Amino acid sequence: MRFLDYFRSKKTSSASVAKERLQIIVAHERGRRDQPDYLPQLQQELLAVIRKYVQISDDMVQVEVDRNDNCSILELNVTLPE
Amino acid sequence: MRFLDYFRSKKTSSASVAKERLQIIVAHERGRRDQPDYLPQLQQELLAVIRKYVQISDDMVQVEVDRNDNCSILELNVTLPE
């Protein structure tokens, strides 16, 4: 699966609420299978960077990880305080 | 425009090359228009974080920014050394 297909397969919710949100998607497409997967560590550092800009607590962050043969996708969804 | 629509509108290229790639998308959906846009600074810090994991030079990074009324999208495409 190419990672752009992943984005396109997402459903939008029907409600359009004016909320403050931040979404970060990191897709790592590996040429070979035996390469290291550094997304879990990267996830922690990305959150640390975001915390410099906005105050977020752990329960405001939804993390999804999707892996297959040659692509790892990390998705961070943050609902920001208004 | 909801930011998931942005992902879905992307075209995939027809060639399927086994390359090592990293794509980072940061979408900031603002509830109000007068809020600060911190994506440019965030971009620099995200690249600094990625450089801890992989050696990348500036010419390996493609940056696209898309803005409209209430949504800013930053897209970083990195082609990694094999």
PDB file of C-alpha atoms in Angstrom:
ATOM      1  CA  MET A   1       0.000   0.000   0.000  1.00  0.00           C
ATOM      2  CA  ARG A   2       1.335   3.387  -0.885  1.00  0.00           C
ATOM      3  CA  PHE A   3       0.914   5.768   1.976  1.00  0.00           C
ATOM      4  CA  LEU A   4      -1.125   8.282   0.062  1.00  0.00           C
ATOM      5  CA  ASP A   5      -3.787   5.614  -0.334  1.00  0.00           C
ATOM      6  CA  TYR A   6      -3.958   5.509   3.413  1.00  0.00           C
ATOM      7  CA  PHE A   7      -4.854   9.176   3.629  1.00  0.00           C
ATOM      8  CA  ARG A   8      -7.449   8.854   0.967  1.00  0.00           C
ATOM      9  CA  SER A   9      -9.148   5.898   2.603  1.00  0.00           C
ATOM     10  CA  LYS A  10      -9.983   7.979   5.678  1.00  0.00           C
ATOM     11  CA  LYS A  11     -13.563   8.928   6.329  1.00  0.00           C
ATOM     12  CA  THR A  12     -14.494  12.467   7.188  1.00  0.00           C
ATOM     13  CA  SER A  13     -17.030  12.914   9.937  1.00  0.00           C
ATOM     14  CA  SER A  14     -20.271  14.539   8.919  1.00  0.00           C
ATOM     15  CA  ALA A  15     -20.253  17.095  11.728  1.00  0.00           C
ATOM     16  CA  SER A  16     -18.187  20.186  11.024  1.00  0.00           C
ATOM     17  CA  VAL A  17     -17.293  21.617  14.415  1.00  0.00           C
ATOM     18  CA  ALA A  18     -15.048  24.674  14.724  1.00  0.00           C
ATOM     19  CA  LYS A  19     -12.482  23.062  16.922  1.00  0.00           C
ATOM     20  CA  GLU A  20      -8.820  23.662  17.301  1.00  0.00           C
ATOM     21  CA  ARG A  21      -7.012  20.575  16.166  1.00  0.00           C
ATOM     22  CA  LEU A  22      -3.596  19.437  15.187  1.00  0.00           C
ATOM     23  CA  GLN A  23      -2.954  16.329  13.189  1.00  0.00           C
ATOM     24  CA  ILE A  24       0.463  14.929  12.475  1.00  0.00           C
ATOM     25  CA  ILE A  25       0.995  12.033  10.133  1.00  0.00           C
ATOM     26  CA  VAL A  26       4.364  10.443   9.647  1.00  0.00           C
ATOM     27  CA  ALA A  27       4.648   7.856   6.937  1.00  0.00           C
ATOM     28  CA  HIS A  28       7.845   5.913   6.580  1.00  0.00           C
ATOM     29  CA  GLU A  29       8.113   3.925   3.397  1.00  0.00           C
ATOM     30  CA  ARG A  30      11.001   1.508   3.591  1.00  0.00           C
ATOM     31  CA  GLY A  31      12.793   0.198   0.560  1.00  0.00           C
ATOM     32  CA  ARG A  32      13.874  -2.943   2.395  1.00  0.00           C
ATOM     33  CA  ARG A  33      12.058  -4.861   5.123  1.00  0.00           C
ATOM     34  CA  ASP A  34      14.961  -5.207   7.506  1.00  0.00           C
ATOM     35  CA  GLN A  35      15.371  -1.532   8.195  1.00  0.00           C
ATOM     36  CA  PRO A  36      14.893  -0.139  11.666  1.00  0.00           C
ATOM     37  CA  ASP A  37      11.555   1.282  12.624  1.00  0.00           C
ATOM     38  CA  TYR A  38      12.184   4.476  14.532  1.00  0.00           C
ATOM     39  CA  LEU A  39       8.640   5.790  14.531  1.00  0.00           C
ATOM     40  CA  PRO A  40       7.910   4.988  18.206  1.00  0.00           C
ATOM     41  CA  GLN A  41      10.858   7.094  19.365  1.00  0.00           C
ATOM     42  CA  LEU A  42      10.072   9.759  16.802  1.00  0.00           C
ATOM     43  CA  GLN A  43       6.532   9.940  18.169  1.00  0.00           C
ATOM     44  CA  GLN A  44       7.786  10.905  21.632  1.00  0.00           C
ATOM     45  CA  GLU A  45      10.066  13.585  20.253  1.00  0.00           C
ATOM     46  CA  LEU A  46       7.384  15.021  18.011  1.00  0.00           C
ATOM     47  CA  LEU A  47       5.062  15.371  20.973  1.00  0.00           C
ATOM     48  CA  ALA A  48       7.840  17.085  22.916  1.00  0.00           C
ATOM     49  CA  VAL A  49       8.229  19.599  20.084  1.00  0.00           C
ATOM     50  CA  ILE A  50       4.497  20.272  19.907  1.00  0.00           C
ATOM     51  CA  ARG A  51       4.417  20.846  23.657  1.00  0.00           C
ATOM     52  CA  LYS A  52       6.725  23.795  23.145  1.00  0.00           C
ATOM     53  CA  TYR A  53       3.952  25.520  21.210  1.00  0.00           C
ATOM     54  CA  VAL A  54       0.768  24.368  22.860  1.00  0.00           C
ATOM     55  CA  GLN A  55      -0.093  22.961  26.242  1.00  0.00           C
ATOM     56  CA  ILE A  56      -1.340  19.448  25.777  1.00  0.00           C
ATOM     57  CA  SER A  57      -1.891  16.606  28.159  1.00  0.00           C
ATOM     58  CA  ASP A  58      -1.629  12.943  27.300  1.00  0.00           C
ATOM     59  CA  ASP A  59      -5.371  12.412  27.213  1.00  0.00           C
ATOM     60  CA  MET A  60      -5.686  15.035  24.471  1.00  0.00           C
ATOM     61  CA  VAL A  61      -3.572  12.967  22.133  1.00  0.00           C
ATOM     62  CA  GLN A  62      -4.835  10.029  20.107  1.00  0.00           C
ATOM     63  CA  VAL A  63      -2.148   7.898  18.559  1.00  0.00           C
ATOM     64  CA  GLU A  64      -2.662   5.371  15.812  1.00  0.00           C
ATOM     65  CA  VAL A  65      -0.003   3.234  14.243  1.00  0.00           C
ATOM     66  CA  ASP A  66      -0.494   1.293  11.067  1.00  0.00           C
ATOM     67  CA  ARG A  67       2.145  -1.069   9.764  1.00  0.00           C
ATOM     68  CA  ASN A  68       2.460  -3.312   6.807  1.00  0.00           C
ATOM     69  CA  ASP A  69       5.309  -4.851   4.851  1.00  0.00           C
ATOM     70  CA  ASN A  70       7.123  -1.750   3.744  1.00  0.00           C
ATOM     71  CA  CYS A  71       5.263   1.181   5.229  1.00  0.00           C
ATOM     72  CA  SER A  72       4.757   2.398   8.781  1.00  0.00           C
ATOM     73  CA  ILE A  73       2.303   5.162   9.460  1.00  0.00           C
ATOM     74  CA  LEU A  74       2.102   7.079  12.676  1.00  0.00           C
ATOM     75  CA  GLU A  75      -0.876   9.339  13.195  1.00  0.00           C
ATOM     76  CA  LEU A  76      -1.151  11.797  16.070  1.00  0.00           C
ATOM     77  CA  ASN A  77      -4.431  13.592  16.588  1.00  0.00           C
ATOM     78  CA  VAL A  78      -4.410  16.388  19.103  1.00  0.00           C
ATOM     79  CA  THR A  79      -7.472  18.311  20.231  1.00  0.00           C
ATOM     80  CA  LEU A  80      -6.174  21.654  21.442  1.00  0.00           C
ATOM     81  CA  PRO A  81      -7.606  23.748  24.260  1.00  0.00           C
ATOM     82  CA  GLU A  82      -9.760  26.630  22.989  1.00  0.00           C
TER      83      GLU A  82
ATOM     84  CA  MET B   1     -11.916  22.395   3.713  1.00  0.00           C
ATOM     85  CA  ARG B   2     -11.391  19.689   6.228  1.00  0.00           C
ATOM     86  CA  PHE B   3      -7.845  18.542   6.234  1.00  0.00           C
ATOM     87  CA  LEU B   4      -8.650  14.925   5.494  1.00  0.00           C
ATOM     88  CA  ASP B   5     -10.060  16.076   2.176  1.00  0.00           C
ATOM     89  CA  TYR B   6      -6.626  17.419   1.419  1.00  0.00           C
ATOM     90  CA  PHE B   7      -5.042  14.019   1.839  1.00  0.00           C
ATOM     91  CA  ARG B   8      -7.648  12.361  -0.278  1.00  0.00           C
ATOM     92  CA  SER B   9      -7.256  14.830  -3.133  1.00  0.00           C
ATOM     93  CA  LYS B  10      -3.623  13.822  -3.612  1.00  0.00           C
ATOM     94  CA  LYS B  11      -2.657  11.898  -6.690  1.00  0.00           C
ATOM     95  CA  THR B  12      -0.484   8.831  -6.459  1.00  0.00           C
ATOM     96  CA  SER B  13       2.267   8.520  -9.009  1.00  0.00           C
ATOM     97  CA  SER B  14       1.957   5.591 -11.364  1.00  0.00           C
ATOM     98  CA  ALA B  15       5.512   4.368 -10.836  1.00  0.00           C
ATOM     99  CA  SER B  16       5.999   2.194  -7.793  1.00  0.00           C
ATOM    100  CA  VAL B  17       9.676   2.483  -6.924  1.00  0.00           C
ATOM    101  CA  ALA B  18      11.096   0.802  -3.828  1.00  0.00           C
ATOM    102  CA  LYS B  19      12.552   3.918  -2.307  1.00  0.00           C
ATOM    103  CA  GLU B  20      13.149   4.907   1.243  1.00  0.00           C
ATOM    104  CA  ARG B  21      10.904   7.847   1.979  1.00  0.00           C
ATOM    105  CA  LEU B  22       9.564   9.766   4.876  1.00  0.00           C
ATOM    106  CA  GLN B  23       6.532  11.966   4.658  1.00  0.00           C
ATOM    107  CA  ILE B  24       5.347  14.211   7.428  1.00  0.00           C
ATOM    108  CA  ILE B  25       2.090  16.072   7.265  1.00  0.00           C
ATOM    109  CA  VAL B  26       1.062  18.556   9.905  1.00  0.00           C
ATOM    110  CA  ALA B  27      -2.423  19.924   9.656  1.00  0.00           C
ATOM    111  CA  HIS B  28      -3.510  22.688  11.988  1.00  0.00           C
ATOM    112  CA  GLU B  29      -7.217  23.340  12.009  1.00  0.00           C
ATOM    113  CA  ARG B  30      -7.936  26.579  13.800  1.00  0.00           C
ATOM    114  CA  GLY B  31     -11.238  27.312  15.443  1.00  0.00           C
ATOM    115  CA  ARG B  32     -10.755  31.054  15.048  1.00  0.00           C
ATOM    116  CA  ARG B  33      -8.959  32.949  12.312  1.00  0.00           C
ATOM    117  CA  ASP B  34      -6.885  35.191  14.521  1.00  0.00           C
ATOM    118  CA  GLN B  35      -4.859  32.457  16.110  1.00  0.00           C
ATOM    119  CA  PRO B  36      -1.114  32.278  15.653  1.00  0.00           C
ATOM    120  CA  ASP B  37       0.308  30.135  12.924  1.00  0.00           C
ATOM    121  CA  TYR B  38       3.286  28.337  14.364  1.00  0.00           C
ATOM    122  CA  LEU B  39       3.778  25.874  11.539  1.00  0.00           C
ATOM    123  CA  PRO B  40       6.904  27.564  10.072  1.00  0.00           C
ATOM    124  CA  GLN B  41       8.763  27.266  13.374  1.00  0.00           C
ATOM    125  CA  LEU B  42       7.379  23.793  13.946  1.00  0.00           C
ATOM    126  CA  GLN B  43       8.728  22.776  10.542  1.00  0.00           C
ATOM    127  CA  GLN B  44      12.292  23.652  11.539  1.00  0.00           C
ATOM    128  CA  GLU B  45      12.025  21.721  14.782  1.00  0.00           C
ATOM    129  CA  LEU B  46      10.501  18.683  13.130  1.00  0.00           C
ATOM    130  CA  LEU B  47      13.379  18.549  10.686  1.00  0.00           C
ATOM    131  CA  ALA B  48      15.830  18.820  13.571  1.00  0.00           C
ATOM    132  CA  VAL B  49      14.155  15.832  15.226  1.00  0.00           C
ATOM    133  CA  ILE B  50      14.241  13.765  12.041  1.00  0.00           C
ATOM    134  CA  ARG B  51      17.922  14.561  11.600  1.00  0.00           C
ATOM    135  CA  LYS B  52      18.589  12.739  14.849  1.00  0.00           C
ATOM    136  CA  TYR B  53      17.430   9.526  13.178  1.00  0.00           C
ATOM    137  CA  VAL B  54      18.522   9.884   9.592  1.00  0.00           C
ATOM    138  CA  GLN B  55      21.124  11.952   7.829  1.00  0.00           C
ATOM    139  CA  ILE B  56      19.352  14.314   5.513  1.00  0.00           C
ATOM    140  CA  SER B  57      20.509  17.376   3.657  1.00  0.00           C
ATOM    141  CA  ASP B  58      18.305  20.325   2.740  1.00  0.00           C
ATOM    142  CA  ASP B  59      18.059  19.326  -0.902  1.00  0.00           C
ATOM    143  CA  MET B  60      16.497  16.009   0.093  1.00  0.00           C
ATOM    144  CA  VAL B  61      13.542  17.764   1.667  1.00  0.00           C
ATOM    145  CA  GLN B  62      10.574  19.098  -0.240  1.00  0.00           C
ATOM    146  CA  VAL B  63       8.321  21.393   1.700  1.00  0.00           C
ATOM    147  CA  GLU B  64       4.821  22.407   0.750  1.00  0.00           C
ATOM    148  CA  VAL B  65       2.547  24.675   2.674  1.00  0.00           C
ATOM    149  CA  ASP B  66      -1.135  25.046   2.003  1.00  0.00           C
ATOM    150  CA  ARG B  67      -3.250  27.598   3.817  1.00  0.00           C
ATOM    151  CA  ASN B  68      -6.840  28.605   3.742  1.00  0.00           C
ATOM    152  CA  ASP B  69      -9.204  30.328   6.147  1.00  0.00           C
ATOM    153  CA  ASN B  70      -9.021  27.961   9.056  1.00  0.00           C
ATOM    154  CA  CYS B  71      -6.565  25.268   8.132  1.00  0.00           C
ATOM    155  CA  SER B  72      -2.812  25.275   7.586  1.00  0.00           C
ATOM    156  CA  ILE B  73      -1.135  22.220   6.183  1.00  0.00           C
ATOM    157  CA  LEU B  74       2.557  21.627   6.185  1.00  0.00           C
ATOM    158  CA  GLU B  75       3.906  18.755   4.156  1.00  0.00           C
ATOM    159  CA  LEU B  76       7.494  17.549   4.341  1.00  0.00           C
ATOM    160  CA  ASN B  77       8.657  14.945   1.863  1.00  0.00           C
ATOM    161  CA  VAL B  78      12.039  13.443   2.502  1.00  0.00           C
ATOM    162  CA  THR B  79      13.801  11.022   0.191  1.00  0.00           C
ATOM    163  CA  LEU B  80      16.207   9.069   2.363  1.00  0.00           C
ATOM    164  CA  PRO B  81      19.605   7.728   1.377  1.00  0.00           C
ATOM    165  CA  GLU B  82      19.520   4.005   0.580  1.00  0.00           C
TER     166      GLU B  82
END
